[in-house]
N, CA and C of each residue as an Amber inpcrd file, in Angstrom:
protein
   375
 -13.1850000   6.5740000 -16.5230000 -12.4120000   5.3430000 -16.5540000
 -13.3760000   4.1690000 -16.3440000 -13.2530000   3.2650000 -17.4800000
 -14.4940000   1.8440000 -16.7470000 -13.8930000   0.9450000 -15.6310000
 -14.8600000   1.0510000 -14.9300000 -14.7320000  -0.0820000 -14.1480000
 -14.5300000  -1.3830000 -13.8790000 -12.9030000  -1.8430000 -13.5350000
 -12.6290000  -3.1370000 -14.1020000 -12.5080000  -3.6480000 -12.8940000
 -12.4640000  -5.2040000 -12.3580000 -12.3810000  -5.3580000 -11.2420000
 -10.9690000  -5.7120000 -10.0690000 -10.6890000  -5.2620000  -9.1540000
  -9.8810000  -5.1710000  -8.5270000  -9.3660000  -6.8340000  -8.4910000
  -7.3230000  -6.7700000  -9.0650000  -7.2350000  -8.0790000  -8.8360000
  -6.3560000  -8.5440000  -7.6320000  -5.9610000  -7.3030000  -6.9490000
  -5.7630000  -7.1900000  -5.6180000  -6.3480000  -6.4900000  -4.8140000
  -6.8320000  -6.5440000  -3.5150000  -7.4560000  -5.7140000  -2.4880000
  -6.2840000  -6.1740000  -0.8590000  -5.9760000  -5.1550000  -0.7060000
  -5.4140000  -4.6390000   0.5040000  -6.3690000  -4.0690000   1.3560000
  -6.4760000  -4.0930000   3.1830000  -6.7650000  -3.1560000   4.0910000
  -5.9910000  -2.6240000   4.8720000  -5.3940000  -1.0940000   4.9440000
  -5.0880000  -0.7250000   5.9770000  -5.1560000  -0.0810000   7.3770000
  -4.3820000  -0.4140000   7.8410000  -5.6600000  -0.0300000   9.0950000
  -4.6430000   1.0580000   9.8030000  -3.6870000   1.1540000  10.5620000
  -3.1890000   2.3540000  11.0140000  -1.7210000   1.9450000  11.0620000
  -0.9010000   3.5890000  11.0560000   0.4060000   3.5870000  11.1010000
   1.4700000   2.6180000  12.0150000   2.4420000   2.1700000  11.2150000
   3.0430000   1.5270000  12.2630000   4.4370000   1.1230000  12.2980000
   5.5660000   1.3280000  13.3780000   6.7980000   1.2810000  13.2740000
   7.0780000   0.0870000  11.8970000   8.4680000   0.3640000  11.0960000
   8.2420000  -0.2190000  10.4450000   9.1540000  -1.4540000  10.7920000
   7.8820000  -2.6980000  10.3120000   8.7360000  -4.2110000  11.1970000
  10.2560000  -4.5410000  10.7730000  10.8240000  -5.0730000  11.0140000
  12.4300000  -5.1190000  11.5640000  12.8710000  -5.8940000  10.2930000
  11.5070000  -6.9920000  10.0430000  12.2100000  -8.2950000   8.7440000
  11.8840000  -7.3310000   7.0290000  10.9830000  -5.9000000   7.3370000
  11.2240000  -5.3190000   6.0930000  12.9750000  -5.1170000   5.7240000
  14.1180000  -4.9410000   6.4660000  15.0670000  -4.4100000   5.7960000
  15.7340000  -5.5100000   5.6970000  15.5110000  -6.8590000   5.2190000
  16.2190000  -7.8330000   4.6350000  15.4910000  -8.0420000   2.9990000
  14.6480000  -7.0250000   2.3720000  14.0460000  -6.8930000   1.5600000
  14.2210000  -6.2320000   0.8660000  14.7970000  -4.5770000   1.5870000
  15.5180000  -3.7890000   0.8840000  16.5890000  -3.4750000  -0.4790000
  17.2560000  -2.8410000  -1.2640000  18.0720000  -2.7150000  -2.1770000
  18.6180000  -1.8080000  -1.4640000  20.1210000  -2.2140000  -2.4730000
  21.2320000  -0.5210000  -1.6090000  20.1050000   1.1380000  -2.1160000
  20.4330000   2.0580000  -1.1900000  19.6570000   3.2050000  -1.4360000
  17.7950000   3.4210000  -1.3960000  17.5430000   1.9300000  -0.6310000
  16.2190000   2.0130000  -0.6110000  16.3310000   1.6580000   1.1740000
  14.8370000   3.0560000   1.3440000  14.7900000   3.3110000   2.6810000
  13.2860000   3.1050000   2.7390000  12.9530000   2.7490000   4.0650000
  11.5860000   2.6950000   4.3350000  10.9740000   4.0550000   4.5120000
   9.6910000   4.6430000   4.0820000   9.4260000   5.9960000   4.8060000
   8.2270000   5.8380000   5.4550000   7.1680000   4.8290000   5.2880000
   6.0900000   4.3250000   6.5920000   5.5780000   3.2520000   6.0500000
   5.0500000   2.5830000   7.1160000   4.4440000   1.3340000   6.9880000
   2.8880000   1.5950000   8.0030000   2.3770000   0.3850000   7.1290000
   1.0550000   0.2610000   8.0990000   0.6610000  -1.1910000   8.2390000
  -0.5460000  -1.1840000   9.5890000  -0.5400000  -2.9860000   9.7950000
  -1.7160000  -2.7980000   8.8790000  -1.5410000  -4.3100000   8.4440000
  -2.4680000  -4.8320000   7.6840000  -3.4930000  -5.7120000   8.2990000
  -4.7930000  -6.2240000   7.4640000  -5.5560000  -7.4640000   8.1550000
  -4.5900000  -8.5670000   8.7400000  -3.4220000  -8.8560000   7.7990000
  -2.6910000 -10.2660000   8.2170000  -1.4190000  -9.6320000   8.6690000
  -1.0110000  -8.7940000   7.8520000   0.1180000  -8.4100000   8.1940000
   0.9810000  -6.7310000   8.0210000   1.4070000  -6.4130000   7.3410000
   1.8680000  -4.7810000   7.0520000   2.4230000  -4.5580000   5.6190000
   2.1580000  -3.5250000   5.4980000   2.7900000  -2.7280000   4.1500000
   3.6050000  -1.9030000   4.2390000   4.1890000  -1.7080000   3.7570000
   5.3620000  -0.1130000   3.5680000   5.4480000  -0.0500000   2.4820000
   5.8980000   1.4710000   2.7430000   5.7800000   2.4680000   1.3820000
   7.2410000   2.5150000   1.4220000   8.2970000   2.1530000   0.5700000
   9.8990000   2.9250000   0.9310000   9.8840000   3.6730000  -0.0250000
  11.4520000   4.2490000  -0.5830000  11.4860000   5.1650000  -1.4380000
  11.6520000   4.5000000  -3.1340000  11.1580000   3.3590000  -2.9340000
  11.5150000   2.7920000  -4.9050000   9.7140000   1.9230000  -4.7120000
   9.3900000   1.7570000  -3.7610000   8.3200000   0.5340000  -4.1120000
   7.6970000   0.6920000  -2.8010000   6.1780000  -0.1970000  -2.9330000
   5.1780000  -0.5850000  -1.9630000   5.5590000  -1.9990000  -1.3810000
   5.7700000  -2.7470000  -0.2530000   5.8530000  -3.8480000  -0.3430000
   4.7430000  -4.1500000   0.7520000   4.1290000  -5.1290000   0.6840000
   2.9290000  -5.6940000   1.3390000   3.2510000  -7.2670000   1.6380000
   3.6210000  -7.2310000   3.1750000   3.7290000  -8.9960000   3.4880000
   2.2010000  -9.4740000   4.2570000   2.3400000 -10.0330000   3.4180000
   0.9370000 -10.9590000   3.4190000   1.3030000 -12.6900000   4.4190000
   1.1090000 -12.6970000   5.8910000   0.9370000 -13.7130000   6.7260000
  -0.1920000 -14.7940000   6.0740000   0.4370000 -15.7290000   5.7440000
  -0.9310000 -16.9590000   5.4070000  -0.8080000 -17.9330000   6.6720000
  -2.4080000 -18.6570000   6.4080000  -2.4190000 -20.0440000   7.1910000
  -2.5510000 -20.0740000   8.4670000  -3.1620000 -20.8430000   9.3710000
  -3.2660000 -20.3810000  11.1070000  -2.0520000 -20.2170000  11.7320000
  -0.5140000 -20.2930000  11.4430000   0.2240000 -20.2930000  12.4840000
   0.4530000 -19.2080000  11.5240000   0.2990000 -18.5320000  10.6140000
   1.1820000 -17.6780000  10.0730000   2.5700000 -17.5420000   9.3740000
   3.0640000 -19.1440000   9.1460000   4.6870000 -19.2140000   8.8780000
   4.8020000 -18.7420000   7.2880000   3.3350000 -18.9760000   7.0240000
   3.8260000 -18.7520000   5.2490000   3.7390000 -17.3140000   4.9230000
   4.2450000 -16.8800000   4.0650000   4.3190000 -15.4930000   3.9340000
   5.0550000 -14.9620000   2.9980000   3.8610000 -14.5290000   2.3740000
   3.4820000 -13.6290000   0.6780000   3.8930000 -12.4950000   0.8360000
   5.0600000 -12.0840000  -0.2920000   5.4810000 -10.6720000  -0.3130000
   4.7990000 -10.1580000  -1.4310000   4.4490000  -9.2260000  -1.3230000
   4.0340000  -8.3300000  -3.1440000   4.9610000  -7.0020000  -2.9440000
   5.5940000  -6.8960000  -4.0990000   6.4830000  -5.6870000  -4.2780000
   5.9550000  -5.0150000  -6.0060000   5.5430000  -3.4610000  -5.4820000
   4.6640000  -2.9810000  -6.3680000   6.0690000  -1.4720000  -6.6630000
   6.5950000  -1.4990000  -7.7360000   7.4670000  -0.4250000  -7.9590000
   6.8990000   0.6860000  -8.0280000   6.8580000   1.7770000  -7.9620000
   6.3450000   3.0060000  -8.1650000   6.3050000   3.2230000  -9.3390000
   7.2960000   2.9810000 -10.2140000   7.4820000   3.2390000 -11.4610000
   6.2670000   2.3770000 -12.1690000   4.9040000   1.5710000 -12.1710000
   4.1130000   0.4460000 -12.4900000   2.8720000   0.9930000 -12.2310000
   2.8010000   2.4020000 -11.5080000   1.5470000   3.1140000 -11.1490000
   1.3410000   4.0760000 -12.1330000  -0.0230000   3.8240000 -12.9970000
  -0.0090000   4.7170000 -13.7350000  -1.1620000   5.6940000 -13.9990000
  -1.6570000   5.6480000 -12.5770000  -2.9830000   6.4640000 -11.9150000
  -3.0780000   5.8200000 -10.5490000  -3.9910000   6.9900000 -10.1210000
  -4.7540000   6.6710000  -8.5770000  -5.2510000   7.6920000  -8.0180000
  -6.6890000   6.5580000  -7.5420000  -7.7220000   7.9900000  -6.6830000
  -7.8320000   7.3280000  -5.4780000  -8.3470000   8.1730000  -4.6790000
  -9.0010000   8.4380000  -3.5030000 -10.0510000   8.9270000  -3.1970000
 -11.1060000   7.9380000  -2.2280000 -12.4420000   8.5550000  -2.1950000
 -12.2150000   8.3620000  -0.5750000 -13.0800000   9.3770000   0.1300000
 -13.5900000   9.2310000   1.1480000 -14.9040000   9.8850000   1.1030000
 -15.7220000   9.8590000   2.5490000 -16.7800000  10.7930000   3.1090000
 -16.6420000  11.7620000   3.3230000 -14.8560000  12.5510000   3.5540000
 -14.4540000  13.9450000   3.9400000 -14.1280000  14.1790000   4.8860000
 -14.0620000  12.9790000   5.4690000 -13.0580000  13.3500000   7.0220000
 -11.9290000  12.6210000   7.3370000 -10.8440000  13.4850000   7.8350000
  -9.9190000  13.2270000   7.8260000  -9.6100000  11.1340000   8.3410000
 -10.3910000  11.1090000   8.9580000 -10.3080000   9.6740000   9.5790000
 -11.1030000   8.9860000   9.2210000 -11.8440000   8.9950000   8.0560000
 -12.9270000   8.2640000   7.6590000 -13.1350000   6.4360000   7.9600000
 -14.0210000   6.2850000   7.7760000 -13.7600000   4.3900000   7.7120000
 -13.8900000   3.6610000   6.5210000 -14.8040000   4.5070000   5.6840000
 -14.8840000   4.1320000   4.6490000 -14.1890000   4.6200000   3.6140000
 -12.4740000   4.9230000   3.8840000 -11.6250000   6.0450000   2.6960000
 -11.2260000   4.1510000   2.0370000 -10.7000000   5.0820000   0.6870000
 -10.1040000   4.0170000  -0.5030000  -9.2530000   4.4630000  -1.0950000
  -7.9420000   3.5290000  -1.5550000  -6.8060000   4.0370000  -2.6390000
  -6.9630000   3.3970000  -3.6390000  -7.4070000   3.5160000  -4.9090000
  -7.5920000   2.7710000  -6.3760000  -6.0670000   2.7970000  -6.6990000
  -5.2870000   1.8870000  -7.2980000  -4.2000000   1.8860000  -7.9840000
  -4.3300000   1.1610000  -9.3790000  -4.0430000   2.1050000 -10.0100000
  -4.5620000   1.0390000 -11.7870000  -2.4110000   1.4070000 -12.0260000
  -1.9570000  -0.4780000 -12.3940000  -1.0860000  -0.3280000 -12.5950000
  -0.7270000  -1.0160000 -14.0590000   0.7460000  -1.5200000 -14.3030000
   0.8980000  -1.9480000 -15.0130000   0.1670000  -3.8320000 -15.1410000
   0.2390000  -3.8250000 -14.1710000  -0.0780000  -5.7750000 -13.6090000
  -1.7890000  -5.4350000 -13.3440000  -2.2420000  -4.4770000 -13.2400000
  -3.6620000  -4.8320000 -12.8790000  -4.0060000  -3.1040000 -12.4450000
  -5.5160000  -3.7800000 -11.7580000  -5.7970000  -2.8460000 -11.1290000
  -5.9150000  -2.9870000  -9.4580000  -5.4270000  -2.5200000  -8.4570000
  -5.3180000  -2.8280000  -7.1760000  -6.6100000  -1.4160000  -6.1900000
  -6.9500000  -2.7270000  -5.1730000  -7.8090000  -1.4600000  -4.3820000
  -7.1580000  -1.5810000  -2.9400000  -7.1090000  -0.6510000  -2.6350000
  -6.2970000  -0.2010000  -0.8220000  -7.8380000   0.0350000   0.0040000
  -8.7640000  -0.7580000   0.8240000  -9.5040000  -0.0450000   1.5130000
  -8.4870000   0.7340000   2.8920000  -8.9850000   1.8060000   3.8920000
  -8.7240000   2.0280000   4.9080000  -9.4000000   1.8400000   6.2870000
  -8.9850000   1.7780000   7.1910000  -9.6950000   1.6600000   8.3460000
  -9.8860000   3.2690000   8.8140000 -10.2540000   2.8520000  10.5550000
 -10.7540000   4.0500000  10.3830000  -8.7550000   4.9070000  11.0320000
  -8.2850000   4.1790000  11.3680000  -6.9370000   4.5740000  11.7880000
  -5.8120000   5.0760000  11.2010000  -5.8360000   4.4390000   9.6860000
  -4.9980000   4.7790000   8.5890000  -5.3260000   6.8200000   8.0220000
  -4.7360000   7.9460000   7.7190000  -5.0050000   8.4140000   7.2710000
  -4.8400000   8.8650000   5.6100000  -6.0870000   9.0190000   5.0200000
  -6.1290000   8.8740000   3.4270000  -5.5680000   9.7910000   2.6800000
  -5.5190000  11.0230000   3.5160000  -4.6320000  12.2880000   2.6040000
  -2.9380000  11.6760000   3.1100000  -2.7400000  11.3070000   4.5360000
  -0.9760000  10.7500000   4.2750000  -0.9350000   9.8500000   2.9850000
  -1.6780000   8.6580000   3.1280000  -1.5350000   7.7080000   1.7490000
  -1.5740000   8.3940000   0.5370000  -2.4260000   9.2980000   0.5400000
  -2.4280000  10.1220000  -1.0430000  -1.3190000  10.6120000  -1.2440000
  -0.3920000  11.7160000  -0.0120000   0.4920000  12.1530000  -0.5030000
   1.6910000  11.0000000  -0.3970000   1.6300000  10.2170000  -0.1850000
   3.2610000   9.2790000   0.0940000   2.6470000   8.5360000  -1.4180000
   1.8150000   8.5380000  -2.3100000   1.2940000   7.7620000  -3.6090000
   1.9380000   8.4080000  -4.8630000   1.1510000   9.8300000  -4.3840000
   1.7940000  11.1510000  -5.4090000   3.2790000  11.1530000  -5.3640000
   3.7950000  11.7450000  -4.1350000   5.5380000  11.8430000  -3.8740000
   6.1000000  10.7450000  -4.5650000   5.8250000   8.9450000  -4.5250000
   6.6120000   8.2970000  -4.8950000   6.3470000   7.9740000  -6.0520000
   5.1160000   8.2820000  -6.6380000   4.5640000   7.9750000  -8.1040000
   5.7130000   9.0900000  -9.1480000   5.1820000  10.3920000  -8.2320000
   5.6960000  11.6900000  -9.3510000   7.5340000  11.8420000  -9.1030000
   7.5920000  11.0180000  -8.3370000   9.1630000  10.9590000  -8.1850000
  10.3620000   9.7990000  -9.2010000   9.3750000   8.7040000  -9.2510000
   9.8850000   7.3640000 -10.2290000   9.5070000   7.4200000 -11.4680000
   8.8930000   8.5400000 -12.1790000   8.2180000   8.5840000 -13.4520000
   9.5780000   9.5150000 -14.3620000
């Protein structure tokens, strides 16, 4: 695959209850199944889509949603060093809108993200 350049980049860093203002975001029949904090703010994975709120600005009031359908993913890898907790793991997403990169911290784990990618990819197709 050539290498095109990422026109989103996400970091996640580790698991986390999922915040309270995701379910005013929701659709009927859409459930959250995990979230993680982000540099600014958190992502979740539910069962139709990725959504990623993005905190802007020093007080934080502004705030960027991206909602990525499952159904819009039409590949994705994962690299790490090979351990389960790596620092340097990655999720490539080549979608319909672009190509997106997920780095991880060292808290996030890369085989959960792989399989909650696969499950909701091979589930909306």
């Amino acid at each position: 695959m050539p290498e095109t350049a990422a026109i989103l980049s996400w970091t996640l860093q580790q698991e986390i209850q999922t915040p309270a203002d995701v379910a005013q975001l929701l659709v009927e029949g859409e459930t959250p199944v995990a979230s993680f904090k982000t540099f600014r703010d958190s992502a979740t994975f539910t069962t139709k889509r990725l959504i990623v709120r993005d905190a802007q600005g020093i007080t934080g009031k502004k705030v960027e949603i991206y909602s990525l359908p499952y159904s819009a993913i039409h590949m994705w890898s994962t690299e790490n060093a090979g351990g389960m907790l790596d620092r340097d793991a990655e999720l490539e997403l080549w979608t319909k809108a672009g190509h997106i990169k997920v780095k991880l911290t060292k808290g996030a784990d890369i085989r959960r993200i792989d399989s909650l990618i696969a499950w909701a990819v091979l589930h909306s197709h």
